[in-house]
PDB file of C-alpha atoms and ligand atoms in Angstrom:
ATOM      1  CA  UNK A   1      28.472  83.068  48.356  1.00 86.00           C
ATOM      2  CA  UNK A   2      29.195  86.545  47.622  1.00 92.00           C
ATOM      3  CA  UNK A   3      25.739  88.131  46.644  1.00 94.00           C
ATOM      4  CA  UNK A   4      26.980  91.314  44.725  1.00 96.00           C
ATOM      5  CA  UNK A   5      28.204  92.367  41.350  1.00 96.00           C
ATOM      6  CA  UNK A   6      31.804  90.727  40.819  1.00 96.00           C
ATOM      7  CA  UNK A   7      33.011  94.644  39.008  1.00 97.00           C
ATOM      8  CA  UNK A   8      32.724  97.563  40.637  1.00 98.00           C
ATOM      9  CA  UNK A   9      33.029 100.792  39.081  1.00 98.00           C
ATOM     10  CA  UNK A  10      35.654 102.939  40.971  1.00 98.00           C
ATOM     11  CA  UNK A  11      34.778 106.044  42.238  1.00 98.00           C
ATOM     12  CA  UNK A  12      31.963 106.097  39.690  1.00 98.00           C
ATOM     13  CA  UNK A  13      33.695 106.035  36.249  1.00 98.00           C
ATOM     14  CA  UNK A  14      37.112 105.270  37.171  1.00 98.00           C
ATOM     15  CA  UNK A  15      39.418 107.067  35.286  1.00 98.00           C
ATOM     16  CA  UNK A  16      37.119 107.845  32.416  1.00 98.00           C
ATOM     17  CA  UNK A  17      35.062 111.117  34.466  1.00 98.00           C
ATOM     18  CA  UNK A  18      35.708 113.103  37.283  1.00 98.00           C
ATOM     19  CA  UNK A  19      35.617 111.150  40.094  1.00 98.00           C
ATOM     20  CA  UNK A  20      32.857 110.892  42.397  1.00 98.00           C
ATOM     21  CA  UNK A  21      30.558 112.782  40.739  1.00 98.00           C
ATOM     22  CA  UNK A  22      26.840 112.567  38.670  1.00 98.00           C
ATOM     23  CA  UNK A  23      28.704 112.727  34.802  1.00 98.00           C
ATOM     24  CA  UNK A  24      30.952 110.052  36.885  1.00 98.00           C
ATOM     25  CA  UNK A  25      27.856 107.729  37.545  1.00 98.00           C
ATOM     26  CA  UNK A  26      26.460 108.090  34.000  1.00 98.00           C
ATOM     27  CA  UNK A  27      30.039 107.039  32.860  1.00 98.00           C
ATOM     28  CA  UNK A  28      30.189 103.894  34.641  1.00 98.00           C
ATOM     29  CA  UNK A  29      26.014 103.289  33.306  1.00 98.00           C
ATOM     30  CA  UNK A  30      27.263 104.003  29.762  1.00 98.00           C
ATOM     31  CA  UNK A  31      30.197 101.600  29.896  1.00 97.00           C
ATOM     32  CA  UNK A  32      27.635  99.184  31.084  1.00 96.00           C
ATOM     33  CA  UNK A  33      28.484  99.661  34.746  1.00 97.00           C
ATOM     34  CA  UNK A  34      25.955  98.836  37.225  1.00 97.00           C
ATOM     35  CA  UNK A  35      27.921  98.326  40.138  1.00 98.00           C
ATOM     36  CA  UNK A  36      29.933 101.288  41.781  1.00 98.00           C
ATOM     37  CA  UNK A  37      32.279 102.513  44.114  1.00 98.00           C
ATOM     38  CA  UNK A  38      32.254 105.736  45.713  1.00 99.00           C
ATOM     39  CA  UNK A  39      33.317 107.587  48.930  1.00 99.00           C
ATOM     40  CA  UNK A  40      31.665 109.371  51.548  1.00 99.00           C
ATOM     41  CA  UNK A  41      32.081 112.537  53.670  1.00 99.00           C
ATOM     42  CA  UNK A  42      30.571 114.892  56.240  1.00 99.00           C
ATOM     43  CA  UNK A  43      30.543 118.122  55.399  1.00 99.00           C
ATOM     44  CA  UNK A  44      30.142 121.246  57.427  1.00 98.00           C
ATOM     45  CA  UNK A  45      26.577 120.869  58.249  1.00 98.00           C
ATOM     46  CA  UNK A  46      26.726 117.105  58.797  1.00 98.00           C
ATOM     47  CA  UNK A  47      25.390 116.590  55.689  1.00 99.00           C
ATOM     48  CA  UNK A  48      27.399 113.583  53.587  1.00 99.00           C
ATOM     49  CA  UNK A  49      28.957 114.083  50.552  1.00 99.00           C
ATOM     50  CA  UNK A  50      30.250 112.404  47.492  1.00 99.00           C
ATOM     51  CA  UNK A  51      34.163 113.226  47.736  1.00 99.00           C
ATOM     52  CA  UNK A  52      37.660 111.703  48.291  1.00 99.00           C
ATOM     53  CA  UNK A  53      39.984 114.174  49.712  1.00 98.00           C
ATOM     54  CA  UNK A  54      39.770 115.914  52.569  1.00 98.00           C
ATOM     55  CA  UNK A  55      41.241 118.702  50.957  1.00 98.00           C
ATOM     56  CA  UNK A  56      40.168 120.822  48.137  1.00 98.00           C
ATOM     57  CA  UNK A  57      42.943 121.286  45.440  1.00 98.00           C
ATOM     58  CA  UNK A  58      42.744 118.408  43.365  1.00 98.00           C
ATOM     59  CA  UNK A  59      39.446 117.699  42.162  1.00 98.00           C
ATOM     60  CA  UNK A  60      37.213 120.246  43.901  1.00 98.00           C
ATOM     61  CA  UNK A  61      38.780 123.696  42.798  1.00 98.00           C
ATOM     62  CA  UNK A  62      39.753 126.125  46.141  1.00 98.00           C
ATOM     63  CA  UNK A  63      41.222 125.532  49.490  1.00 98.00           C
ATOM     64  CA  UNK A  64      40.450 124.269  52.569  1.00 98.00           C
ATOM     65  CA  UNK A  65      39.098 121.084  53.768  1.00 98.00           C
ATOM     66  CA  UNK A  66      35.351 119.466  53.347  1.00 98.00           C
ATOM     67  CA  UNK A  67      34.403 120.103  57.055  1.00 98.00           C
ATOM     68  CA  UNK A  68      34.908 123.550  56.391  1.00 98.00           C
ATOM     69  CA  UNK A  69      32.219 124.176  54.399  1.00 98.00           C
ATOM     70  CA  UNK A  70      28.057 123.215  53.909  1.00 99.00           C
ATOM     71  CA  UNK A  71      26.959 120.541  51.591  1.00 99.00           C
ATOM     72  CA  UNK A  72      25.377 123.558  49.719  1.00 98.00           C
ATOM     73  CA  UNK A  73      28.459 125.041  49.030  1.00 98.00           C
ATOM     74  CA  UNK A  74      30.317 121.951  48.110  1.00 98.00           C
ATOM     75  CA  UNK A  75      27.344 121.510  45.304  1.00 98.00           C
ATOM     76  CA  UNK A  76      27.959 124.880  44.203  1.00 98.00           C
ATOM     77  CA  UNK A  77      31.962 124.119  43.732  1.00 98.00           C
ATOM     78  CA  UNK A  78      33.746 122.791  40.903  1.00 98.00           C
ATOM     79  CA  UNK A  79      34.478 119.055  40.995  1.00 98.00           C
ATOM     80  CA  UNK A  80      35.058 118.475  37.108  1.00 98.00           C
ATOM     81  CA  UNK A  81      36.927 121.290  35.890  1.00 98.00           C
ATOM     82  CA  UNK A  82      40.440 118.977  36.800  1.00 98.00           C
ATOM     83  CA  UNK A  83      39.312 116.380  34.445  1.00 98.00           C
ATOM     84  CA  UNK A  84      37.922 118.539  31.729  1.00 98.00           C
ATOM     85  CA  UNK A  85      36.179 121.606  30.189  1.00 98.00           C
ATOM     86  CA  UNK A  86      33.383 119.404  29.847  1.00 97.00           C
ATOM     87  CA  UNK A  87      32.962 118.915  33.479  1.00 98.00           C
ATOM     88  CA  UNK A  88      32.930 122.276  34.639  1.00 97.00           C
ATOM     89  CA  UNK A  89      29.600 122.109  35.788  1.00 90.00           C
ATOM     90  CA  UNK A  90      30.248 119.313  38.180  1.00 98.00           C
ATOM     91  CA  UNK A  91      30.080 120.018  41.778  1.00 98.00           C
ATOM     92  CA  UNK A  92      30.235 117.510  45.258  1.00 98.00           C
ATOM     93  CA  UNK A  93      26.870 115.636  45.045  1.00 98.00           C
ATOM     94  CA  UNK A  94      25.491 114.848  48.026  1.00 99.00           C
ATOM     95  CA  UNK A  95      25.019 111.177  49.444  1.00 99.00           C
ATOM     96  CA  UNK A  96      21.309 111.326  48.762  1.00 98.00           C
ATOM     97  CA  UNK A  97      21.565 112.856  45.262  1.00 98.00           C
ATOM     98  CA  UNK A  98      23.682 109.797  44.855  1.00 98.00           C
ATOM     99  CA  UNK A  99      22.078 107.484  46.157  1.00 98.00           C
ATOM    100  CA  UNK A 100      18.715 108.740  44.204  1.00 98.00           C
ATOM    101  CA  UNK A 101      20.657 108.357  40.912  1.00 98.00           C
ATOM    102  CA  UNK A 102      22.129 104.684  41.277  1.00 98.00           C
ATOM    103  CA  UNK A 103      18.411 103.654  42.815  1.00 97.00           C
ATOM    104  CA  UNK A 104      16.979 105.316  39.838  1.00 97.00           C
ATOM    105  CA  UNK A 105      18.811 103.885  37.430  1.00 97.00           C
ATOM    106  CA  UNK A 106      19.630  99.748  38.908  1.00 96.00           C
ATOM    107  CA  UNK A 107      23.166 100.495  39.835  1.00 97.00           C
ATOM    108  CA  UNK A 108      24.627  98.854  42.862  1.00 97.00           C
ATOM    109  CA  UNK A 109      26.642 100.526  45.642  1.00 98.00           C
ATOM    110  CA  UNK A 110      29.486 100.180  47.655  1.00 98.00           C
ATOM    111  CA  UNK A 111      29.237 102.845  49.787  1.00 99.00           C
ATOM    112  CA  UNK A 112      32.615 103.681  51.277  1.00 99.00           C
ATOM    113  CA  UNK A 113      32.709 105.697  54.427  1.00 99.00           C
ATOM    114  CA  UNK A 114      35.902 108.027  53.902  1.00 99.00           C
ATOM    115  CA  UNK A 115      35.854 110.028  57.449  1.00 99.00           C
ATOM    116  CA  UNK A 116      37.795 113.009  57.562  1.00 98.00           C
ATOM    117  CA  UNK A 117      39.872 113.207  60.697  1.00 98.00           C
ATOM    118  CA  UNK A 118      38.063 113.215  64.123  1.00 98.00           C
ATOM    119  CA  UNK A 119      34.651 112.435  62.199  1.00 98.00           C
ATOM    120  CA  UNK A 120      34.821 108.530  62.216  1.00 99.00           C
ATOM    121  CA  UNK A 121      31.633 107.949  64.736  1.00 99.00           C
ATOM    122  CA  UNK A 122      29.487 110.826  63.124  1.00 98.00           C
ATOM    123  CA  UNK A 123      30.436 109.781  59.562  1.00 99.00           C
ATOM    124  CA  UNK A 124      29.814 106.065  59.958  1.00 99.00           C
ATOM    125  CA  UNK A 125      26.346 106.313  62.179  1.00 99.00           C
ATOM    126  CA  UNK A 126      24.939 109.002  59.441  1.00 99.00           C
ATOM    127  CA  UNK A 127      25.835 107.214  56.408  1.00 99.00           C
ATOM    128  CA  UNK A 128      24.320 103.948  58.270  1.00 98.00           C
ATOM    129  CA  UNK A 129      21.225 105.710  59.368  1.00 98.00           C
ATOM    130  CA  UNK A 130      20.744 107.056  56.019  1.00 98.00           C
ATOM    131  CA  UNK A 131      21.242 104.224  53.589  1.00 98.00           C
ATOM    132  CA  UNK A 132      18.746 102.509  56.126  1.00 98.00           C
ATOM    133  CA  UNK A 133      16.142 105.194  55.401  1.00 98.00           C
ATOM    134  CA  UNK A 134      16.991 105.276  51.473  1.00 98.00           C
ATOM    135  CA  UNK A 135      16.203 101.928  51.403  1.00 97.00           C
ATOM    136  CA  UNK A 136      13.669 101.427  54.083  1.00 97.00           C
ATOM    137  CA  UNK A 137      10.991 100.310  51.076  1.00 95.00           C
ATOM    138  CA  UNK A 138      13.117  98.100  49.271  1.00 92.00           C
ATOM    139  CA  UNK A 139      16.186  97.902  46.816  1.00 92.00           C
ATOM    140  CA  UNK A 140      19.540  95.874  46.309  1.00 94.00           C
ATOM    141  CA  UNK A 141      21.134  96.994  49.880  1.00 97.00           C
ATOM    142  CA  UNK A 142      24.234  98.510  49.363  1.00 98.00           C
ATOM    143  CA  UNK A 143      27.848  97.041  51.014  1.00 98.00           C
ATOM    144  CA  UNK A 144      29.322  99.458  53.360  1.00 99.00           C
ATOM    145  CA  UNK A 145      33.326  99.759  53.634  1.00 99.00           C
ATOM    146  CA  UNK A 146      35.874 101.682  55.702  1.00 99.00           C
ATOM    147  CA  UNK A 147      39.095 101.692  56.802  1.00 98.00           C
ATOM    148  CA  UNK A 148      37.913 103.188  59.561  1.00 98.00           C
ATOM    149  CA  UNK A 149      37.165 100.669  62.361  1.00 98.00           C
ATOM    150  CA  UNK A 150      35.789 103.457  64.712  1.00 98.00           C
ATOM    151  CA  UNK A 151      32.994 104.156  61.625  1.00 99.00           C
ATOM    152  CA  UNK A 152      31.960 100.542  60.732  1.00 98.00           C
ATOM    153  CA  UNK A 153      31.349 100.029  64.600  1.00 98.00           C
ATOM    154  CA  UNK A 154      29.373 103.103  64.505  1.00 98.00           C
ATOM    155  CA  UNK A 155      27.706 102.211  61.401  1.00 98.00           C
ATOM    156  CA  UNK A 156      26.715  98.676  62.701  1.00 98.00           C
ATOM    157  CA  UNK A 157      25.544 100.706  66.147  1.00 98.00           C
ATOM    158  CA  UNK A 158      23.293 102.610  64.184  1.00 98.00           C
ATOM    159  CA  UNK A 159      21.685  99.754  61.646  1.00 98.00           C
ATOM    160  CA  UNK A 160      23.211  96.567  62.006  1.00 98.00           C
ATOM    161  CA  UNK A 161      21.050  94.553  59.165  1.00 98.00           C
ATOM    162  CA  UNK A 162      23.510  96.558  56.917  1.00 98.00           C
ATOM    163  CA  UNK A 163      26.512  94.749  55.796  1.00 98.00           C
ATOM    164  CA  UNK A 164      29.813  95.926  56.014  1.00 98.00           C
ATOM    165  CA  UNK A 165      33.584  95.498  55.063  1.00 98.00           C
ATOM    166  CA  UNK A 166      36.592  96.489  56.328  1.00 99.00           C
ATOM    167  CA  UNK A 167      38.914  98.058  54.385  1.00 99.00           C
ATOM    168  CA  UNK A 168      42.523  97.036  54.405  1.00 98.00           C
ATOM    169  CA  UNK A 169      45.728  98.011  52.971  1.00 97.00           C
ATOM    170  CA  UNK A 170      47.824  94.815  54.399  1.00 96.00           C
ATOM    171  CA  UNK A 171      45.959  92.035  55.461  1.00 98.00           C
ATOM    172  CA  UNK A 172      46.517  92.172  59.719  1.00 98.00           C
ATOM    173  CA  UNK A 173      47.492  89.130  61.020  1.00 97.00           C
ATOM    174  CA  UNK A 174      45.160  89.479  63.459  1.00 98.00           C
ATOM    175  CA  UNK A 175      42.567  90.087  60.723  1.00 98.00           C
ATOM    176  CA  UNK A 176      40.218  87.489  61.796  1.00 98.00           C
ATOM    177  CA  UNK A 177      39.552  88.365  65.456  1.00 98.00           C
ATOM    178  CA  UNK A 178      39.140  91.662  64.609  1.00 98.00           C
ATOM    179  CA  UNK A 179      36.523  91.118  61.671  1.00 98.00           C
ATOM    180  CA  UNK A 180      34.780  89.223  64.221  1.00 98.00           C
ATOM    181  CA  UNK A 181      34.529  91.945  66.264  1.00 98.00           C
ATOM    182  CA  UNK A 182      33.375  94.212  63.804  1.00 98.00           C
ATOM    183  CA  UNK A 183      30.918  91.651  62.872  1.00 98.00           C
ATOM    184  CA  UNK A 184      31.779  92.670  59.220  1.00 98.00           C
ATOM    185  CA  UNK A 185      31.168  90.470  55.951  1.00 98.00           C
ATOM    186  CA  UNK A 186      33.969  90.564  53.862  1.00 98.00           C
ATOM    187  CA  UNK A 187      37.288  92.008  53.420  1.00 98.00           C
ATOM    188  CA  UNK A 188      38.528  94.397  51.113  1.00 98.00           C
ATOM    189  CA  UNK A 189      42.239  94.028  50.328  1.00 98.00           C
ATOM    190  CA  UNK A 190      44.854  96.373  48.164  1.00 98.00           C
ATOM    191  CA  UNK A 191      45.390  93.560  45.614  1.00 98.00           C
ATOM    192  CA  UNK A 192      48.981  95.102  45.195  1.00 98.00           C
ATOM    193  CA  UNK A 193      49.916  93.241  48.365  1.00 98.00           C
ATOM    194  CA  UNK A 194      47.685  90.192  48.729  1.00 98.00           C
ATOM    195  CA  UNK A 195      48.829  86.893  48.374  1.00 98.00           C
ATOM    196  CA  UNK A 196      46.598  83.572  47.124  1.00 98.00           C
ATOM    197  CA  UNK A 197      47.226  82.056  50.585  1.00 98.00           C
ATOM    198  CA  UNK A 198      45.620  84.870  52.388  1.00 98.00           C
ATOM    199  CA  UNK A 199      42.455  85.002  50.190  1.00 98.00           C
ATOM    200  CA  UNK A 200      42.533  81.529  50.297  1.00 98.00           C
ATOM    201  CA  UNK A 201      42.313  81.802  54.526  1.00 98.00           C
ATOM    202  CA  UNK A 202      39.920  84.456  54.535  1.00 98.00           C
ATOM    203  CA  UNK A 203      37.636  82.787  52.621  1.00 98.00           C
ATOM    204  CA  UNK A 204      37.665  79.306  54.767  1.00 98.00           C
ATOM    205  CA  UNK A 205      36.882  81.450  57.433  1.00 98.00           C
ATOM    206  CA  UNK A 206      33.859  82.343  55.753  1.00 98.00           C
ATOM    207  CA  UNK A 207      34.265  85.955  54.804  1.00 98.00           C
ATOM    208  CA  UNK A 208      34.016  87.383  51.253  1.00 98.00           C
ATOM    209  CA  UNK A 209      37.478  88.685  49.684  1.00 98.00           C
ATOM    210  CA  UNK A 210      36.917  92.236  48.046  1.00 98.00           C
ATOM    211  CA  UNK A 211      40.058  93.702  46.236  1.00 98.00           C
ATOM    212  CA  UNK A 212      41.351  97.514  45.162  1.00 98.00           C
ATOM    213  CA  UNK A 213      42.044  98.580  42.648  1.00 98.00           C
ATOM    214  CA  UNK A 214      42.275  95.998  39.888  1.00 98.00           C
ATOM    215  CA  UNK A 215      42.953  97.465  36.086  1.00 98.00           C
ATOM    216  CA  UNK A 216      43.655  95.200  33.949  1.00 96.00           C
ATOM    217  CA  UNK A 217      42.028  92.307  32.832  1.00 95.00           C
ATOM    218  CA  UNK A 218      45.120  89.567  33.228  1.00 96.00           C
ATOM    219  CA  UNK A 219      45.415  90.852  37.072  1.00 97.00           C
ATOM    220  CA  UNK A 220      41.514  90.078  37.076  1.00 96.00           C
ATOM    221  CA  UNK A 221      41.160  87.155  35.716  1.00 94.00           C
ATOM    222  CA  UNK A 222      44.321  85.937  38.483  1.00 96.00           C
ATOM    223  CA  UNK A 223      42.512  87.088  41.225  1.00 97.00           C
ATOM    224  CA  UNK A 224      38.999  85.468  40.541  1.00 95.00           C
ATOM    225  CA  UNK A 225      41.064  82.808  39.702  1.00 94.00           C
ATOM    226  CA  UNK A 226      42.529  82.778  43.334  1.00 96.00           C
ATOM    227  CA  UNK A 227      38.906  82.922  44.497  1.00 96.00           C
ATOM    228  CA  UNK A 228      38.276  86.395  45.198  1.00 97.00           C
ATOM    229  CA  UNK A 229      35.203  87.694  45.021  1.00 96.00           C
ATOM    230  CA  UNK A 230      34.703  90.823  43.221  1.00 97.00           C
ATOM    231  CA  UNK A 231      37.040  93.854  42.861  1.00 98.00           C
ATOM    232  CA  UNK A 232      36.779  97.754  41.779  1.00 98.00           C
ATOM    233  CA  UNK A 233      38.434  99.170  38.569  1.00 98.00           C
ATOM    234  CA  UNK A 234      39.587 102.240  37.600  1.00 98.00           C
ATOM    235  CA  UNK A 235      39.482 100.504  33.811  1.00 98.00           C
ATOM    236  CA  UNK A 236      35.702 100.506  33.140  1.00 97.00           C
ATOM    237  CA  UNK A 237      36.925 100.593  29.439  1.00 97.00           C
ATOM    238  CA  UNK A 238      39.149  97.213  29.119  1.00 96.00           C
ATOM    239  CA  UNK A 239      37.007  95.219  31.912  1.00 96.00           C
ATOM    240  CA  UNK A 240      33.799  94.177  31.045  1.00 95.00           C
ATOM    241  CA  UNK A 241      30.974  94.364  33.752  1.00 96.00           C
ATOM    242  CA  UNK A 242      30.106  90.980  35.297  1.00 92.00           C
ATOM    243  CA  UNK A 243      27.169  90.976  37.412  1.00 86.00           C
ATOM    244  CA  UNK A 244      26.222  87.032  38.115  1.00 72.00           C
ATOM    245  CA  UNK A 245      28.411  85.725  40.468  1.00 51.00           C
ATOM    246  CA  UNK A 246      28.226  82.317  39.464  1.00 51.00           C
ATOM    247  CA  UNK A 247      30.064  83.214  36.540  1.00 53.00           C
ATOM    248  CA  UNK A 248      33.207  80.732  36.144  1.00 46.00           C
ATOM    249  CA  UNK A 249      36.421  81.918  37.644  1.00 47.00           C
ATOM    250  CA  UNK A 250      38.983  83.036  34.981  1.00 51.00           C
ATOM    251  CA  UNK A 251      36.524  84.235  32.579  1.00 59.00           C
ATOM    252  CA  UNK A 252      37.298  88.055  33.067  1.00 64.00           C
ATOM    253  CA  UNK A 253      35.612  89.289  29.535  1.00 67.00           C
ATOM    254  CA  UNK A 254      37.716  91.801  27.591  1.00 64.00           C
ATOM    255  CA  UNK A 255      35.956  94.617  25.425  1.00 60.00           C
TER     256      UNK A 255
HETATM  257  O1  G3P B 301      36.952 101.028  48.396  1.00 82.42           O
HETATM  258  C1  G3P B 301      38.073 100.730  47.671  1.00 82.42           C
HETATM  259  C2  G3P B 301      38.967 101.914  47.425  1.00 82.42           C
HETATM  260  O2  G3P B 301      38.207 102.994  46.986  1.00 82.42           O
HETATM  261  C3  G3P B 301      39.748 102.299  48.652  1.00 82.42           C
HETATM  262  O3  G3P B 301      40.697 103.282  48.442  1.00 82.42           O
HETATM  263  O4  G3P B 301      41.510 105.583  48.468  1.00 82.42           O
HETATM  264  O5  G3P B 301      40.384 104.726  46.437  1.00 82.42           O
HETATM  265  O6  G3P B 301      39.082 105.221  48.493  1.00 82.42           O
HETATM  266  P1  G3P B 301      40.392 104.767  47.933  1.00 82.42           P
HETATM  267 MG1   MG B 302      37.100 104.591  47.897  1.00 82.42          MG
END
């Protein structure tokens, strides 16, 4: 049985705040959020950090790439101007200032593990060895995700009571030896490209289906209905939060 929230806010607040920031976080919590999504970096100093891109340009205002600078300076940066005036103040939080808030505050996480290139090992052992030591005296443990294969064997070198997904685009049709390998819990599938047959044959093999990025509510309600698990939305607005999972398929509330 999948033992998490069935709605995940994406990247925080979805499309309704800056991505992957603090004001993000308190989105998702003021739509009634307490589940979220969110994606995870090294920067400079090994320290991880709340971001997406690689790159600066979109949401974090300058150039270069994360690795090339501290976790200080990434704080310091803007990472809400892009979305609004009202953001301006917004830099890249770190992992632990997020962390601190969703603890703080009851909401669930799905940490991602977003390597940049060449980082995969370092990326997925710190975030591991960190989310053990966040929540070394209790909490709801967190689901960690990757597409990176080289991270979630790292992360499951480094504190293997944590679980993990692996994050796919298409399903592989090898999927099943290879979550095996990676000893992972569940996978988490672009819905875009997933058929009922596949979730139907991941879950008789056991393993939880997880799906990206699902926005509207007749998509939803299809895919529980299908048997999938739970799913992240950019649409915090027009999908209500469900946290029980023994909430009847097909039931996707609208607000
Ligand atoms: O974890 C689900 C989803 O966030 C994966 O894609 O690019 O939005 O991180 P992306
Ligand atoms: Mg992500």
């Amino acid at each position: 049985m999948w033992p998490y929230p069935r709605t995940v806010a994406h990247r925080g607040g979805g499309t309704l705040a800056p991505e992957n920031t603090i004001a993000a976080l308190r989105c998702g919590l003021a739509y009634g959020y307490r589940a979220v999504e969110f994606d995870v970096m090294l920067a400079k100093d090994g320290v991880p950090v709340v971001v997406h891109d690689v790159d600066l340009g979109r949401t974090v205002a300058g150039s270069g790439a994360i690795p090339d600078y501290t976790a200080a300076q990434l704080a310091a940066m803007d990472a809400g101007s892009w979305f609004g005036p009202q953001f301006a103040g917004e830099g890249v939080p770190t992992f632990e200032a997020v962390v601190a808030y969703c603890k703080q505050q009851g909401i669930w996480m799905n940490i991602e593990i977003k390597p940049a290139p060449g980082f995969e090992v370092e990326t997925g052992e710190v975030v591991a060895r960190l989310t053990r030591q966040y929540f070394a005296a209790g909490g709801s443990l967190p689901l960690l995700s990757s597409f990176s294969t080289a991270a979630l064997e790292a992360a499951r070198a480094a504190a293997p009571e944590l679980a993990r997904g692996w994050l796919v685009d298409e399903l592989p049709d090898d999927w099943l030896a290879q979550a095996r390998t990676l000893g992972v819990v569940a996978m988490h599938c672009d819905h875009n490209i997933l058929t009922r047959q596949q979730v139907q044959a991941v879950k008789a093999e056991g393993y939880g289906v997880f799906c990206y990025t699902v926005n509207t509510v007749e998509r939803a309600d299809e895919l529980l209905g299908w048997g999938v698990d739970g799913f992240c939305t950019d649409r915090i607005d027009a999908i209500e939060y469900m946290e029980d999972a023994t909430e009847i398929r097909g039931q996707t509330r609208r607000v």
